[in-house]
Amino acid sequence: MTRDLFLVLLEYGREREQQALALLRSTLQRAVPAARLHALVVDNAVTMPVEQALGPDAVLIGGDNTFREFSGWDRGLSWLDRRFPPSPDAV
């Protein structure tokens, strides 16, 4: 069975999104080559409810920058728990 590998990228604005995803994907694929990668991008500049496919293995959702802190991580992890409940061997 293929292990699932989950990546949560928190950003503010999408200017460097593709470069960051490319770097993180290549690094993670070298570290865990047999894993199936799922990327979630949480954009704290987008505060409206958004869910947009960025490709077959990536999704963009809106974050929360109300207090200028990292609640986007909480939003991303909660989304993953609802959409792709990780198996015990997921990374």
Short mmCIF file of N, CA, C and O in Angstrom, two decimals:
data_model
loop_
_atom_site.label_atom_id
_atom_site.label_comp_id
_atom_site.label_asym_id
_atom_site.label_seq_id
_atom_site.Cartn_x
_atom_site.Cartn_y
_atom_site.Cartn_z
N MET A 1 0.84 -1.19 0.00
CA MET A 1 0.00 0.00 0.00
C MET A 1 0.89 1.25 0.00
O MET A 1 1.90 1.31 0.68
N THR A 2 0.49 2.25 -0.77
CA THR A 2 1.24 3.50 -0.87
C THR A 2 0.91 4.40 0.32
O THR A 2 -0.25 4.60 0.65
N ARG A 3 1.93 4.92 0.93
CA ARG A 3 1.75 5.83 2.07
C ARG A 3 1.35 7.21 1.55
O ARG A 3 1.86 7.69 0.54
N ASP A 4 0.45 7.87 2.27
CA ASP A 4 0.05 9.24 1.93
C ASP A 4 0.95 10.23 2.65
O ASP A 4 1.29 10.06 3.82
N LEU A 5 1.33 11.27 1.94
CA LEU A 5 2.16 12.34 2.47
C LEU A 5 1.40 13.64 2.27
O LEU A 5 1.02 13.98 1.15
N PHE A 6 1.15 14.37 3.35
CA PHE A 6 0.36 15.60 3.29
C PHE A 6 1.25 16.81 3.52
O PHE A 6 2.06 16.84 4.44
N LEU A 7 1.08 17.80 2.66
CA LEU A 7 1.82 19.05 2.73
C LEU A 7 0.80 20.17 2.92
O LEU A 7 -0.16 20.27 2.16
N VAL A 8 1.01 21.01 3.93
CA VAL A 8 0.20 22.21 4.13
C VAL A 8 1.12 23.40 3.95
O VAL A 8 2.09 23.56 4.70
N LEU A 9 0.84 24.21 2.94
CA LEU A 9 1.63 25.42 2.67
C LEU A 9 0.77 26.62 3.03
O LEU A 9 -0.30 26.82 2.46
N LEU A 10 1.22 27.41 3.97
CA LEU A 10 0.52 28.63 4.37
C LEU A 10 1.19 29.80 3.68
O LEU A 10 2.42 29.94 3.73
N GLU A 11 0.38 30.62 3.01
CA GLU A 11 0.94 31.76 2.27
C GLU A 11 0.06 32.98 2.48
O GLU A 11 -1.07 32.87 2.98
N TYR A 12 0.58 34.12 2.11
CA TYR A 12 -0.20 35.35 2.08
C TYR A 12 0.00 35.94 0.70
O TYR A 12 1.02 36.57 0.41
N GLY A 13 -0.95 35.67 -0.18
CA GLY A 13 -0.80 36.07 -1.58
C GLY A 13 -0.16 34.93 -2.36
O GLY A 13 0.52 34.08 -1.80
N ARG A 14 -0.37 34.92 -3.65
CA ARG A 14 0.02 33.77 -4.46
C ARG A 14 1.24 34.03 -5.34
O ARG A 14 1.54 33.25 -6.23
N GLU A 15 1.98 35.10 -5.07
CA GLU A 15 3.09 35.48 -5.93
C GLU A 15 4.18 34.41 -6.05
O GLU A 15 4.75 34.20 -7.10
N ARG A 16 4.46 33.71 -4.96
CA ARG A 16 5.56 32.73 -4.96
C ARG A 16 5.05 31.31 -4.75
O ARG A 16 5.83 30.41 -4.45
N GLU A 17 3.78 31.11 -4.94
CA GLU A 17 3.15 29.81 -4.67
C GLU A 17 3.75 28.68 -5.52
O GLU A 17 4.12 27.62 -4.98
N GLN A 18 3.86 28.88 -6.82
CA GLN A 18 4.34 27.81 -7.69
C GLN A 18 5.79 27.43 -7.38
O GLN A 18 6.14 26.25 -7.37
N GLN A 19 6.63 28.43 -7.11
CA GLN A 19 8.03 28.14 -6.77
C GLN A 19 8.11 27.38 -5.45
O GLN A 19 8.89 26.42 -5.33
N ALA A 20 7.32 27.79 -4.46
CA ALA A 20 7.34 27.11 -3.16
C ALA A 20 6.84 25.68 -3.30
O ALA A 20 7.45 24.75 -2.76
N LEU A 21 5.75 25.47 -4.04
CA LEU A 21 5.23 24.12 -4.23
C LEU A 21 6.23 23.24 -4.97
O LEU A 21 6.43 22.08 -4.61
N ALA A 22 6.87 23.76 -5.98
CA ALA A 22 7.84 22.97 -6.74
C ALA A 22 9.01 22.55 -5.84
O ALA A 22 9.43 21.39 -5.86
N LEU A 23 9.52 23.47 -5.04
CA LEU A 23 10.63 23.15 -4.14
C LEU A 23 10.21 22.13 -3.09
O LEU A 23 10.92 21.15 -2.84
N LEU A 24 9.06 22.35 -2.47
CA LEU A 24 8.60 21.43 -1.44
C LEU A 24 8.27 20.05 -2.01
O LEU A 24 8.61 19.03 -1.40
N ARG A 25 7.63 20.01 -3.16
CA ARG A 25 7.32 18.72 -3.79
C ARG A 25 8.60 17.92 -4.07
O ARG A 25 8.68 16.74 -3.77
N SER A 26 9.57 18.58 -4.69
CA SER A 26 10.80 17.86 -5.04
C SER A 26 11.53 17.37 -3.79
O SER A 26 12.05 16.25 -3.76
N THR A 27 11.56 18.18 -2.76
CA THR A 27 12.21 17.79 -1.51
C THR A 27 11.50 16.61 -0.86
O THR A 27 12.13 15.62 -0.46
N LEU A 28 10.17 16.69 -0.79
CA LEU A 28 9.40 15.61 -0.15
C LEU A 28 9.43 14.33 -0.98
O LEU A 28 9.48 13.23 -0.42
N GLN A 29 9.43 14.45 -2.28
CA GLN A 29 9.48 13.26 -3.12
C GLN A 29 10.84 12.56 -3.03
O GLN A 29 10.91 11.34 -3.14
N ARG A 30 11.90 13.31 -2.79
CA ARG A 30 13.20 12.69 -2.55
C ARG A 30 13.25 12.04 -1.18
O ARG A 30 13.84 10.98 -1.01
N ALA A 31 12.61 12.67 -0.19
CA ALA A 31 12.64 12.14 1.17
C ALA A 31 11.78 10.88 1.32
O ALA A 31 12.15 9.96 2.03
N VAL A 32 10.62 10.88 0.66
CA VAL A 32 9.69 9.75 0.75
C VAL A 32 9.24 9.41 -0.68
O VAL A 32 8.13 9.74 -1.08
N PRO A 33 10.10 8.76 -1.47
CA PRO A 33 9.83 8.59 -2.90
C PRO A 33 8.60 7.75 -3.24
O PRO A 33 7.98 7.96 -4.28
N ALA A 34 8.20 6.84 -2.39
CA ALA A 34 7.06 5.98 -2.72
C ALA A 34 5.74 6.55 -2.24
O ALA A 34 4.69 5.94 -2.45
N ALA A 35 5.75 7.71 -1.63
CA ALA A 35 4.53 8.28 -1.06
C ALA A 35 3.68 8.98 -2.12
O ALA A 35 4.18 9.47 -3.12
N ARG A 36 2.38 9.02 -1.86
CA ARG A 36 1.44 9.77 -2.69
C ARG A 36 1.26 11.13 -2.01
O ARG A 36 0.76 11.21 -0.90
N LEU A 37 1.67 12.20 -2.69
CA LEU A 37 1.67 13.55 -2.11
C LEU A 37 0.33 14.24 -2.32
O LEU A 37 -0.23 14.22 -3.42
N HIS A 38 -0.17 14.85 -1.25
CA HIS A 38 -1.38 15.68 -1.29
C HIS A 38 -0.97 17.06 -0.76
O HIS A 38 -0.50 17.16 0.37
N ALA A 39 -1.13 18.09 -1.56
CA ALA A 39 -0.74 19.44 -1.16
C ALA A 39 -1.98 20.29 -0.91
O ALA A 39 -2.91 20.29 -1.71
N LEU A 40 -1.96 20.99 0.20
CA LEU A 40 -3.02 21.94 0.53
C LEU A 40 -2.37 23.30 0.72
O LEU A 40 -1.46 23.45 1.54
N VAL A 41 -2.83 24.27 -0.06
CA VAL A 41 -2.33 25.64 0.05
C VAL A 41 -3.40 26.45 0.76
O VAL A 41 -4.56 26.49 0.33
N VAL A 42 -3.01 27.09 1.86
CA VAL A 42 -3.92 27.95 2.62
C VAL A 42 -3.43 29.37 2.41
O VAL A 42 -2.34 29.73 2.86
N ASP A 43 -4.23 30.17 1.72
CA ASP A 43 -3.84 31.56 1.44
C ASP A 43 -4.54 32.48 2.42
O ASP A 43 -5.76 32.67 2.36
N ASN A 44 -3.78 33.06 3.33
CA ASN A 44 -4.34 33.96 4.33
C ASN A 44 -4.78 35.30 3.75
O ASN A 44 -5.45 36.07 4.43
N ALA A 45 -4.43 35.58 2.50
CA ALA A 45 -4.92 36.80 1.86
C ALA A 45 -6.34 36.61 1.34
O ALA A 45 -7.04 37.58 1.07
N VAL A 46 -6.79 35.37 1.23
CA VAL A 46 -8.15 35.05 0.77
C VAL A 46 -8.95 34.64 2.00
O VAL A 46 -8.78 33.55 2.52
N THR A 47 -9.82 35.52 2.46
CA THR A 47 -10.57 35.22 3.68
C THR A 47 -11.97 34.68 3.41
O THR A 47 -12.66 34.30 4.34
N MET A 48 -12.37 34.64 2.15
CA MET A 48 -13.67 34.09 1.80
C MET A 48 -13.57 32.57 1.72
O MET A 48 -12.48 32.04 1.49
N PRO A 49 -14.68 31.87 1.88
CA PRO A 49 -14.63 30.41 1.70
C PRO A 49 -14.33 30.08 0.24
O PRO A 49 -15.10 30.40 -0.66
N VAL A 50 -13.18 29.49 0.00
CA VAL A 50 -12.73 29.12 -1.34
C VAL A 50 -12.17 27.71 -1.27
O VAL A 50 -11.50 27.35 -0.31
N GLU A 51 -12.46 26.93 -2.30
CA GLU A 51 -11.84 25.62 -2.46
C GLU A 51 -11.62 25.44 -3.95
O GLU A 51 -12.56 25.27 -4.71
N GLN A 52 -10.36 25.53 -4.37
CA GLN A 52 -10.02 25.51 -5.79
C GLN A 52 -8.94 24.47 -6.05
O GLN A 52 -7.89 24.48 -5.41
N ALA A 53 -9.20 23.59 -6.99
CA ALA A 53 -8.19 22.60 -7.38
C ALA A 53 -7.05 23.30 -8.09
O ALA A 53 -7.27 24.13 -8.98
N LEU A 54 -5.83 22.98 -7.69
CA LEU A 54 -4.64 23.53 -8.34
C LEU A 54 -3.96 22.47 -9.19
O LEU A 54 -2.86 22.68 -9.67
N GLY A 55 -4.58 21.36 -9.34
CA GLY A 55 -4.03 20.23 -10.07
C GLY A 55 -4.55 18.95 -9.45
O GLY A 55 -5.39 18.99 -8.55
N PRO A 56 -4.06 17.81 -9.91
CA PRO A 56 -4.59 16.54 -9.41
C PRO A 56 -4.24 16.25 -7.95
O PRO A 56 -4.92 15.47 -7.31
N ASP A 57 -3.20 16.91 -7.43
CA ASP A 57 -2.78 16.60 -6.07
C ASP A 57 -2.69 17.83 -5.18
O ASP A 57 -2.07 17.80 -4.13
N ALA A 58 -3.34 18.94 -5.58
CA ALA A 58 -3.24 20.17 -4.80
C ALA A 58 -4.56 20.93 -4.81
O ALA A 58 -5.27 20.97 -5.81
N VAL A 59 -4.84 21.54 -3.66
CA VAL A 59 -6.07 22.33 -3.48
C VAL A 59 -5.69 23.62 -2.77
O VAL A 59 -4.82 23.64 -1.90
N LEU A 60 -6.37 24.70 -3.14
CA LEU A 60 -6.22 26.00 -2.49
C LEU A 60 -7.47 26.28 -1.68
O LEU A 60 -8.58 26.11 -2.20
N ILE A 61 -7.29 26.70 -0.44
CA ILE A 61 -8.43 27.17 0.36
C ILE A 61 -8.09 28.54 0.93
O ILE A 61 -6.92 28.91 1.03
N GLY A 62 -9.13 29.28 1.30
CA GLY A 62 -8.93 30.58 1.94
C GLY A 62 -8.52 30.40 3.38
O GLY A 62 -8.93 29.44 4.04
N GLY A 63 -7.72 31.31 3.87
CA GLY A 63 -7.23 31.23 5.24
C GLY A 63 -7.95 32.20 6.15
O GLY A 63 -9.12 32.52 5.94
N ASP A 64 -7.24 32.65 7.14
CA ASP A 64 -7.81 33.56 8.12
C ASP A 64 -6.68 34.40 8.67
O ASP A 64 -5.83 33.90 9.40
N ASN A 65 -6.63 35.63 8.31
CA ASN A 65 -5.57 36.51 8.79
C ASN A 65 -6.15 37.62 9.67
O ASN A 65 -5.58 38.69 9.79
N THR A 66 -7.27 37.34 10.31
CA THR A 66 -7.96 38.34 11.11
C THR A 66 -7.05 38.98 12.15
O THR A 66 -7.05 40.18 12.33
N PHE A 67 -6.28 38.15 12.84
CA PHE A 67 -5.43 38.65 13.91
C PHE A 67 -3.95 38.65 13.54
O PHE A 67 -3.09 38.75 14.40
N ARG A 68 -3.65 38.49 12.25
CA ARG A 68 -2.29 38.49 11.73
C ARG A 68 -1.41 37.46 12.45
O ARG A 68 -0.33 37.74 12.91
N GLU A 69 -1.93 36.25 12.50
CA GLU A 69 -1.20 35.15 13.12
C GLU A 69 -1.39 33.90 12.28
O GLU A 69 -1.76 34.00 11.14
N PHE A 70 -1.14 32.74 12.82
CA PHE A 70 -1.07 31.53 12.03
C PHE A 70 -2.31 30.64 12.16
O PHE A 70 -2.19 29.43 12.11
N SER A 71 -3.48 31.22 12.28
CA SER A 71 -4.69 30.40 12.34
C SER A 71 -4.94 29.68 11.01
O SER A 71 -5.71 28.73 10.95
N GLY A 72 -4.27 30.09 9.95
CA GLY A 72 -4.36 29.39 8.67
C GLY A 72 -3.91 27.94 8.79
O GLY A 72 -4.43 27.07 8.12
N TRP A 73 -2.91 27.69 9.65
CA TRP A 73 -2.47 26.30 9.87
C TRP A 73 -3.63 25.49 10.44
O TRP A 73 -3.89 24.37 10.00
N ASP A 74 -4.32 26.05 11.43
CA ASP A 74 -5.47 25.35 12.03
C ASP A 74 -6.54 25.09 10.98
O ASP A 74 -7.12 24.00 10.92
N ARG A 75 -6.80 26.08 10.15
CA ARG A 75 -7.80 25.91 9.10
C ARG A 75 -7.38 24.81 8.12
O ARG A 75 -8.19 23.98 7.72
N GLY A 76 -6.12 24.79 7.75
CA GLY A 76 -5.61 23.77 6.84
C GLY A 76 -5.67 22.37 7.43
O GLY A 76 -6.12 21.42 6.77
N LEU A 77 -5.25 22.21 8.66
CA LEU A 77 -5.29 20.89 9.31
C LEU A 77 -6.72 20.41 9.51
O LEU A 77 -7.01 19.23 9.33
N SER A 78 -7.61 21.32 9.85
CA SER A 78 -9.03 20.95 9.99
C SER A 78 -9.61 20.50 8.66
O SER A 78 -10.37 19.54 8.59
N TRP A 79 -9.26 21.20 7.58
CA TRP A 79 -9.75 20.83 6.25
C TRP A 79 -9.25 19.44 5.89
O TRP A 79 -10.01 18.61 5.38
N LEU A 80 -7.97 19.18 6.14
CA LEU A 80 -7.43 17.86 5.84
C LEU A 80 -8.14 16.77 6.64
O LEU A 80 -8.45 15.70 6.10
N ASP A 81 -8.39 17.03 7.91
CA ASP A 81 -9.09 16.04 8.74
C ASP A 81 -10.48 15.72 8.20
O ASP A 81 -10.93 14.59 8.28
N ARG A 82 -11.15 16.73 7.65
CA ARG A 82 -12.50 16.51 7.10
C ARG A 82 -12.46 15.83 5.73
O ARG A 82 -13.26 14.95 5.46
N ARG A 83 -11.54 16.25 4.87
CA ARG A 83 -11.52 15.77 3.48
C ARG A 83 -10.71 14.50 3.26
O ARG A 83 -11.05 13.68 2.45
N PHE A 84 -9.59 14.41 3.93
CA PHE A 84 -8.68 13.26 3.78
C PHE A 84 -8.25 12.79 5.17
O PHE A 84 -7.09 12.98 5.54
N PRO A 85 -9.14 12.20 5.94
CA PRO A 85 -8.72 11.77 7.26
C PRO A 85 -7.47 10.89 7.14
O PRO A 85 -7.51 9.85 6.49
N PRO A 86 -6.35 11.35 7.67
CA PRO A 86 -5.10 10.61 7.50
C PRO A 86 -5.15 9.23 8.16
O PRO A 86 -5.69 9.07 9.24
N SER A 87 -4.58 8.26 7.49
CA SER A 87 -4.45 6.92 8.05
C SER A 87 -3.30 6.95 9.07
O SER A 87 -2.49 7.88 9.07
N PRO A 88 -3.22 5.95 9.92
CA PRO A 88 -2.18 5.95 10.95
C PRO A 88 -0.75 5.99 10.40
O PRO A 88 0.16 6.47 11.08
N ASP A 89 -0.55 5.53 9.18
CA ASP A 89 0.82 5.54 8.62
C ASP A 89 1.08 6.75 7.71
O ASP A 89 2.12 6.82 7.07
N ALA A 90 0.17 7.70 7.66
CA ALA A 90 0.36 8.90 6.83
C ALA A 90 1.41 9.81 7.47
O ALA A 90 1.61 9.81 8.67
N VAL A 91 2.06 10.56 6.60
CA VAL A 91 3.07 11.54 7.06
C VAL A 91 2.54 12.91 6.77
O VAL A 91 2.01 13.18 5.71
#
